[in-house]
Amino acid sequence: MTRTLPSTETRVPRDGGSLRDLYAAGAAAALVTAAVLIGRHIEDTDHTLRVDWPPLLASWGPHVGPGTPAAVLVGVAAVAYGPVLAARLRWRALLLTAWAASLAWTFSLALIDGWQRGVAVRLTTRYEYLQVIDRFDDIPGTLRDFTHHILLHSPDNWPAHVAGHPPASTLTFVLLDRIGLRGGGWAGTWCVTVGATACVAVLVTVRALAGEHLARRAAPFLVLAPAAVWMGTSADAYFSAVAAWSLALLALAVTRGSLAAAGASGLLFGLTCYLSYGLTLIALVAAAVLWLGRQEVRKRPMLPVVLLAGAAVVPTAFTLAGFDWWEAYRLLVTRYRQGAGGVRPYAYWVWANLACTVLMTGLATAAGLRRTGTVLLRRHSADRAGFRLAFLVTAALLALLVADLSGMSKAETERIWLPFALWLFPSCALLPRPRAWLAAQAALALLLNHLLRTGW
């Protein structure tokens, strides 16, 4: 029988805090405005930002496309019926509906740019994974030789995204090609379809750790995330799902005492670290999950043992195949400084990255994070569910801030930070009057996708 923590239900306050929510949203909007204006000035004078529409890697280009009617329809339907359906559907039906709605929202936004530009060619550009499929004919040999092609001056150096990630990311698309799912269309469809399951993983986690009531309130915000603009179509959507399911399985392990879930969680965490170097910071969120489920961990001391054993599988396999993660990361740092990362000013991006986060998470999340801080500071004993949710969200925010301060994420964070940003949306469960905030989220995503042409 499923057991969730905790047993008490959070009641969302309907008080003067709503005005403070608007202040938080206004401050977030001001941050974005400052990042746009200051960024435009820096780029026009120094040309060091290396983006066309700071702080986003995008260019101005108002347009509509075949996905426009569908995106508007999905957005309106989610605002009108999302909160009601989230409250009334049976739990498993809610998870399936959330996945389908997230898939529809992401695909419709991508198709505003049309099938070809919005999906089929995104992963085939000169920076992307599909450029090197034919170089993986001998997979073991390529893994042994992988680090020799990371630096810009090395012979046949890898494209930016291949060099910037451990080889499990590229191998995913190699394996899709091997089973007959060739080309950018299949690769894009894979990323969007798998990426849309991330919202389900977050819901499963929130339910296990903070109760079903808050998970249901968070569901429409996870579905209607402005981040979907970048979930479709990027490999980071796929990475986000793998990381999210690692945490979801860990949450189930510490609430059910399941060794199988702990092992599967570790396995996916190991894979996560070999999809993206920066996603090792998901360990901070995993630590929060373990802390929230510490009572069960004390009862079943084998849980962390099995978790670590599972986490060792993928690293061991790649190491035995000849790939050195630490050497590759060291070379990546050098490669990063050889390219745009060595030119982009840290003093701008260390705060402008947060403006990117506002654009992909929306003003509702800014207000939700304000309430998260309030819950953490008060820590009412009668609101254990709210505290647990706030603690989980804060861990994700901390991981994002560490990534920011590292200086290894200057620009393009609207895509790179998707795996962390997803865990900020549950803070919106603490907001009253969800429809108004949902409408703001949908409007932001539609405006971004219709006014800008995003790319990487």
XYZ file of C-alpha atoms in Angstrom:
456
model
C 0.000 0.000 0.000
C 1.348 3.419 -0.961
C 2.285 5.629 1.950
C 2.879 9.321 1.416
C 4.478 11.893 3.657
C 3.088 13.818 5.408
C -0.485 13.144 6.560
C -1.611 16.749 6.959
C -3.063 18.829 4.118
C -1.878 22.311 3.286
C -4.498 25.002 3.155
C -3.585 27.747 0.752
C -4.084 31.105 2.463
C -6.332 33.698 0.837
C -4.992 36.777 2.566
C -3.076 39.956 1.940
C -0.193 37.796 0.759
C -1.689 38.117 -2.725
C -0.414 41.687 -2.892
C 3.061 40.533 -1.907
C 2.798 37.896 -4.647
C 2.268 40.718 -7.141
C 5.304 42.531 -5.752
C 7.396 39.389 -6.279
C 6.096 39.034 -9.836
C 6.814 42.727 -10.450
C 10.366 42.353 -9.173
C 10.881 39.383 -11.503
C 9.540 41.397 -14.439
C 11.891 44.244 -13.518
C 14.837 41.837 -13.502
C 13.963 40.693 -17.019
C 13.582 44.290 -18.203
C 16.986 45.201 -16.782
C 18.575 42.146 -18.405
C 17.079 43.091 -21.789
C 18.065 46.783 -21.668
C 21.526 46.368 -20.153
C 22.208 43.324 -22.294
C 21.234 45.213 -25.439
C 23.626 48.006 -24.525
C 26.527 45.624 -23.813
C 25.973 43.675 -27.011
C 25.707 46.828 -29.133
C 28.882 48.345 -27.672
C 31.160 45.410 -26.780
C 29.642 42.482 -28.737
C 30.635 40.143 -25.914
C 27.280 38.571 -24.983
C 27.131 36.485 -28.166
C 23.322 36.473 -28.213
C 20.986 38.399 -30.535
C 18.200 39.104 -28.030
C 19.748 39.191 -24.546
C 19.346 37.554 -22.170
C 17.909 34.796 -24.401
C 19.684 33.029 -27.216
C 17.036 34.170 -29.669
C 16.315 36.708 -32.359
C 13.390 39.056 -32.830
C 10.973 37.674 -35.388
C 7.199 37.964 -34.874
C 5.475 35.082 -36.638
C 2.615 32.612 -36.553
C 2.559 29.031 -37.740
C 0.559 25.819 -37.945
C 0.914 25.306 -34.213
C -0.636 28.677 -33.335
C -4.323 27.615 -33.171
C -3.461 24.442 -31.262
C -1.237 26.285 -28.773
C -3.928 28.879 -28.077
C -6.564 26.150 -27.707
C -4.427 24.074 -25.329
C -3.555 27.155 -23.300
C -7.174 28.308 -22.956
C -8.385 24.795 -22.110
C -5.667 24.308 -19.491
C -6.513 27.618 -17.820
C -10.263 26.986 -17.888
C -10.362 23.316 -16.920
C -6.909 22.467 -15.549
C -7.536 23.212 -11.854
C -10.918 21.449 -11.872
C -9.624 18.337 -13.613
C -6.564 18.246 -11.371
C -8.829 18.229 -8.325
C -11.387 15.675 -9.572
C -9.630 13.084 -11.725
C -8.490 9.819 -10.201
C -4.765 9.960 -9.515
C -3.612 7.657 -12.313
C -5.955 9.356 -14.761
C -4.509 12.704 -13.681
C -0.970 11.536 -14.387
C -1.919 10.300 -17.855
C -3.841 13.503 -18.575
C -0.952 15.662 -17.360
C 1.472 13.838 -19.654
C -0.871 14.120 -22.657
C -1.565 17.796 -22.005
C 2.136 18.574 -21.512
C 2.897 16.757 -24.753
C 0.193 18.716 -26.596
C 1.396 22.041 -25.139
C 5.041 21.403 -26.014
C 4.363 20.126 -29.519
C 1.918 22.919 -30.343
C 4.429 25.553 -29.224
C 7.180 23.915 -31.294
C 4.923 23.786 -34.335
C 4.434 27.548 -34.239
C 7.775 27.458 -36.089
C 6.489 24.676 -38.347
C 7.448 21.006 -38.368
C 10.712 21.479 -40.204
C 12.177 24.378 -38.224
C 10.384 23.671 -34.970
C 11.106 19.944 -34.692
C 12.851 18.188 -37.563
C 16.031 20.275 -37.926
C 16.625 21.362 -34.318
C 18.925 18.441 -33.545
C 20.621 18.375 -36.944
C 22.408 21.748 -36.938
C 26.193 22.000 -36.915
C 26.206 22.208 -33.103
C 24.070 19.132 -32.521
C 24.271 15.416 -31.851
C 22.994 14.096 -35.176
C 26.010 15.573 -36.961
C 28.239 12.807 -35.589
C 26.059 9.694 -35.848
C 28.328 8.162 -38.502
C 31.383 8.572 -36.242
C 29.942 6.031 -33.787
C 30.130 2.991 -36.057
C 32.607 1.509 -33.592
C 31.034 2.559 -30.261
C 33.756 1.160 -27.929
C 36.488 2.670 -30.064
C 34.743 6.035 -30.196
C 34.287 6.074 -26.418
C 37.985 5.367 -25.894
C 38.849 8.176 -28.287
C 36.128 10.600 -27.158
C 38.301 12.949 -25.069
C 40.775 13.415 -27.924
C 38.234 15.497 -29.864
C 36.871 17.838 -27.185
C 39.257 20.796 -27.508
C 38.733 23.224 -30.376
C 42.249 22.721 -31.771
C 42.007 18.917 -31.662
C 41.597 17.022 -34.950
C 37.956 16.494 -35.976
C 36.785 18.254 -32.824
C 33.274 17.437 -31.723
C 30.424 19.894 -32.362
C 29.634 22.126 -29.377
C 26.854 20.037 -27.841
C 28.654 16.743 -28.332
C 31.837 18.103 -26.758
C 29.847 19.741 -23.990
C 28.209 16.546 -22.759
C 29.298 13.062 -21.738
C 28.769 10.524 -24.541
C 25.529 8.976 -23.190
C 23.688 11.949 -24.695
C 25.039 11.307 -28.191
C 24.744 7.542 -27.788
C 20.991 7.944 -27.248
C 20.602 9.317 -30.758
C 23.038 6.770 -32.156
C 20.879 3.978 -30.725
C 17.693 5.587 -32.085
C 19.364 5.626 -35.490
C 20.386 1.962 -35.125
C 16.801 0.829 -34.460
C 15.523 2.686 -37.526
C 14.352 5.956 -35.942
C 16.672 8.054 -38.075
C 16.807 11.775 -38.633
C 15.860 14.938 -36.834
C 12.134 14.263 -36.877
C 12.433 11.096 -34.824
C 15.086 12.611 -32.565
C 12.921 15.658 -31.878
C 9.843 13.538 -31.282
C 11.806 11.396 -28.823
C 12.945 14.429 -26.849
C 9.483 15.991 -26.667
C 7.664 12.743 -25.880
C 10.090 11.626 -23.185
C 10.547 15.177 -21.916
C 6.805 15.557 -21.345
C 6.922 12.703 -18.830
C 9.053 14.911 -16.561
C 5.917 16.656 -15.305
C 4.531 13.259 -14.275
C 7.742 12.451 -12.405
C 7.551 15.740 -10.506
C 3.923 15.069 -9.569
C 4.787 11.584 -8.312
C 7.582 13.066 -6.206
C 5.455 15.842 -4.718
C 2.661 13.410 -3.871
C 5.061 11.011 -2.158
C 6.792 13.686 -0.116
C 4.219 16.434 0.429
C 0.847 14.836 -0.144
C -1.642 14.487 -2.963
C -3.401 17.803 -2.355
C -0.339 19.884 -3.219
C 0.562 17.613 -6.126
C -2.887 18.162 -7.620
C -2.609 21.925 -7.193
C 0.804 21.908 -8.873
C -0.306 19.808 -11.869
C -1.738 22.584 -14.110
C 1.377 24.719 -13.593
C 3.660 21.854 -14.588
C 1.580 21.234 -17.697
C 1.370 24.870 -18.768
C 5.027 25.666 -18.119
C 6.607 28.434 -20.225
C 9.674 26.163 -20.193
C 7.860 24.125 -22.849
C 9.097 26.724 -25.357
C 12.556 25.155 -24.904
C 11.415 21.612 -24.100
C 10.416 21.443 -27.743
C 12.769 20.625 -29.220
C 15.998 20.134 -27.281
C 17.891 17.189 -25.865
C 17.718 18.919 -22.482
C 14.031 17.971 -22.348
C 15.091 14.326 -22.455
C 17.784 14.954 -19.825
C 15.159 16.638 -17.637
C 12.935 13.580 -17.750
C 15.724 11.156 -16.836
C 16.770 13.332 -13.890
C 13.159 13.820 -12.781
C 12.392 10.094 -12.804
C 15.556 9.452 -10.814
C 14.177 11.725 -8.093
C 10.636 10.340 -8.384
C 11.867 6.779 -7.883
C 13.974 7.932 -4.954
C 10.914 9.559 -3.388
C 8.983 6.303 -3.801
C 11.896 4.382 -2.325
C 12.036 6.487 0.846
C 8.256 6.527 1.346
C 7.548 2.882 0.490
C 10.831 1.364 1.617
C 11.292 -0.107 -1.861
C 14.766 -1.417 -2.619
C 13.829 -1.884 -6.282
C 12.873 1.788 -6.570
C 16.121 2.792 -4.844
C 18.181 0.728 -7.281
C 16.306 2.102 -10.304
C 16.717 5.639 -8.969
C 20.469 5.148 -8.642
C 20.663 3.686 -12.140
C 18.926 6.742 -13.614
C 21.028 9.130 -11.544
C 24.169 7.496 -12.933
C 22.769 7.889 -16.443
C 21.889 11.524 -15.691
C 25.528 12.258 -14.842
C 26.592 10.775 -18.188
C 24.015 12.814 -20.097
C 25.175 16.179 -18.753
C 28.059 17.161 -16.507
C 26.074 19.907 -14.830
C 23.302 17.548 -13.806
C 25.487 16.098 -11.078
C 23.958 19.008 -9.116
C 20.680 17.066 -9.080
C 22.377 15.326 -6.147
C 21.395 18.369 -4.056
C 17.720 17.694 -4.767
C 18.263 13.988 -4.136
C 19.788 14.863 -0.760
C 16.635 16.841 0.058
C 14.489 13.833 -0.861
C 16.587 11.598 1.389
C 16.307 14.078 4.251
C 12.526 14.291 3.896
C 12.344 10.489 3.916
C 14.987 10.004 6.595
C 12.679 8.045 8.910
C 12.222 5.296 6.334
C 15.938 5.391 5.507
C 16.726 4.752 9.180
C 14.349 1.780 9.167
C 15.813 0.372 5.943
C 19.565 1.108 5.990
C 19.956 -0.940 2.805
C 18.156 1.775 0.828
C 21.206 4.071 0.435
C 23.404 1.035 -0.222
C 21.196 -0.117 -3.089
C 20.890 3.477 -4.314
C 24.676 3.843 -4.511
C 25.043 0.428 -6.138
C 22.564 1.434 -8.824
C 24.309 4.775 -9.292
C 27.607 2.988 -9.945
C 26.340 0.908 -12.886
C 26.495 3.489 -15.700
C 29.787 5.103 -14.581
C 31.380 1.671 -14.291
C 30.192 0.656 -17.750
C 31.529 3.816 -19.389
C 34.803 3.668 -17.485
C 35.378 0.051 -18.524
C 34.589 1.082 -22.105
C 37.426 3.596 -21.913
C 35.683 6.919 -21.259
C 37.202 9.047 -18.476
C 34.474 11.371 -17.106
C 36.836 13.520 -15.038
C 39.333 14.012 -17.862
C 36.523 14.852 -20.248
C 35.111 17.434 -17.844
C 38.560 19.016 -17.390
C 38.913 19.324 -21.160
C 35.369 20.665 -21.455
C 36.223 23.528 -19.080
C 39.095 24.424 -21.401
C 36.871 24.093 -24.492
C 34.250 26.316 -22.855
C 36.811 29.044 -22.301
C 38.094 28.661 -25.862
C 34.666 29.530 -27.232
C 31.865 31.944 -26.344
C 32.145 31.060 -22.661
C 35.532 32.733 -22.531
C 34.158 35.953 -24.009
C 30.780 36.321 -22.307
C 31.116 38.569 -19.212
C 30.442 36.810 -15.918
C 29.380 40.102 -14.284
C 26.349 40.277 -16.602
C 25.406 36.632 -16.900
C 25.592 35.832 -13.193
C 22.357 37.781 -12.726
C 20.987 37.788 -16.285
C 20.843 33.982 -16.140
C 18.224 34.451 -13.417
C 16.245 36.640 -15.801
C 16.323 33.710 -18.244
C 14.947 31.566 -15.424
C 12.075 34.007 -14.939
C 11.232 33.752 -18.634
C 11.151 29.966 -18.610
C 9.343 29.586 -15.270
C 7.028 32.582 -15.429
C 5.811 35.232 -13.020
C 3.621 32.703 -11.212
C 6.733 30.835 -10.129
C 8.289 34.064 -8.844
C 5.212 34.516 -6.651
C 5.308 30.831 -5.688
C 8.934 31.131 -4.604
C 7.990 34.070 -2.393
C 5.435 31.851 -0.657
C 8.003 29.069 -0.491
C 10.322 31.329 1.474
C 7.490 32.336 3.787
C 6.602 28.703 4.504
C 10.228 27.813 5.213
C 10.692 30.722 7.609
C 7.493 30.065 9.523
C 7.629 26.261 9.498
C 4.224 25.861 11.158
C 3.812 22.429 12.687
C 0.292 22.363 11.253
C 1.635 22.795 7.732
C 4.078 19.928 7.411
C 3.045 19.303 3.808
C 3.779 22.888 2.824
C 7.150 22.785 4.550
C 8.136 19.586 2.764
C 7.177 21.048 -0.593
C 9.049 24.270 0.174
C 12.137 22.314 1.236
C 12.144 20.323 -2.024
C 11.693 23.444 -4.160
C 14.428 25.268 -2.243
C 16.874 22.419 -2.877
C 16.221 22.751 -6.621
C 16.677 26.524 -6.406
C 19.967 25.991 -4.573
C 21.195 23.630 -7.302
C 20.310 26.242 -9.912
C 22.150 28.976 -7.997
C 25.265 26.801 -7.641
C 25.193 26.217 -11.399
C 24.893 29.955 -11.879
C 27.785 30.871 -9.598
C 30.027 28.242 -11.207
C 30.416 30.415 -14.296
C 29.967 27.352 -16.519
C 26.498 28.511 -17.527
C 26.742 31.906 -19.194
C 23.755 32.275 -21.539
C 21.556 29.529 -22.989
C 20.396 28.710 -19.463
C 16.773 28.828 -20.626
C 17.630 25.447 -22.150
C 20.483 24.171 -19.982
C 18.645 24.696 -16.684
C 15.414 22.958 -17.700
C 16.123 19.971 -15.383
C 16.337 22.329 -12.380
C 13.574 24.718 -13.407
C 10.951 21.948 -13.491
C 11.274 21.593 -9.721
C 10.415 25.256 -9.148
C 6.912 24.946 -10.612
C 5.465 23.012 -7.627
C 5.868 26.220 -5.601
C 2.832 27.484 -7.539
C 0.715 24.999 -5.584
C 0.924 27.490 -2.713
C -0.768 30.255 -4.728
C -4.448 31.190 -4.369
C -6.556 31.906 -7.478
C -4.599 29.588 -9.765
C -6.473 30.457 -12.976
C -5.191 34.027 -13.042
C -1.617 32.851 -12.596
C -2.080 30.068 -15.153
C -3.330 32.611 -17.680
C -0.167 34.654 -17.106
C 1.974 31.555 -17.655
C 0.210 30.643 -20.887
C 0.368 34.221 -22.186
C 4.111 34.413 -21.528
C 4.828 31.183 -23.406
C 2.667 32.204 -26.364
C 4.268 35.645 -26.556
C 7.804 34.255 -26.384
C 7.187 31.678 -29.086
C 5.367 34.080 -31.430
C 7.676 37.092 -31.011
C 11.062 35.413 -30.870
C 12.835 32.769 -32.896
C 14.681 30.631 -30.390
C 17.624 28.440 -31.264
C 20.931 27.078 -30.080
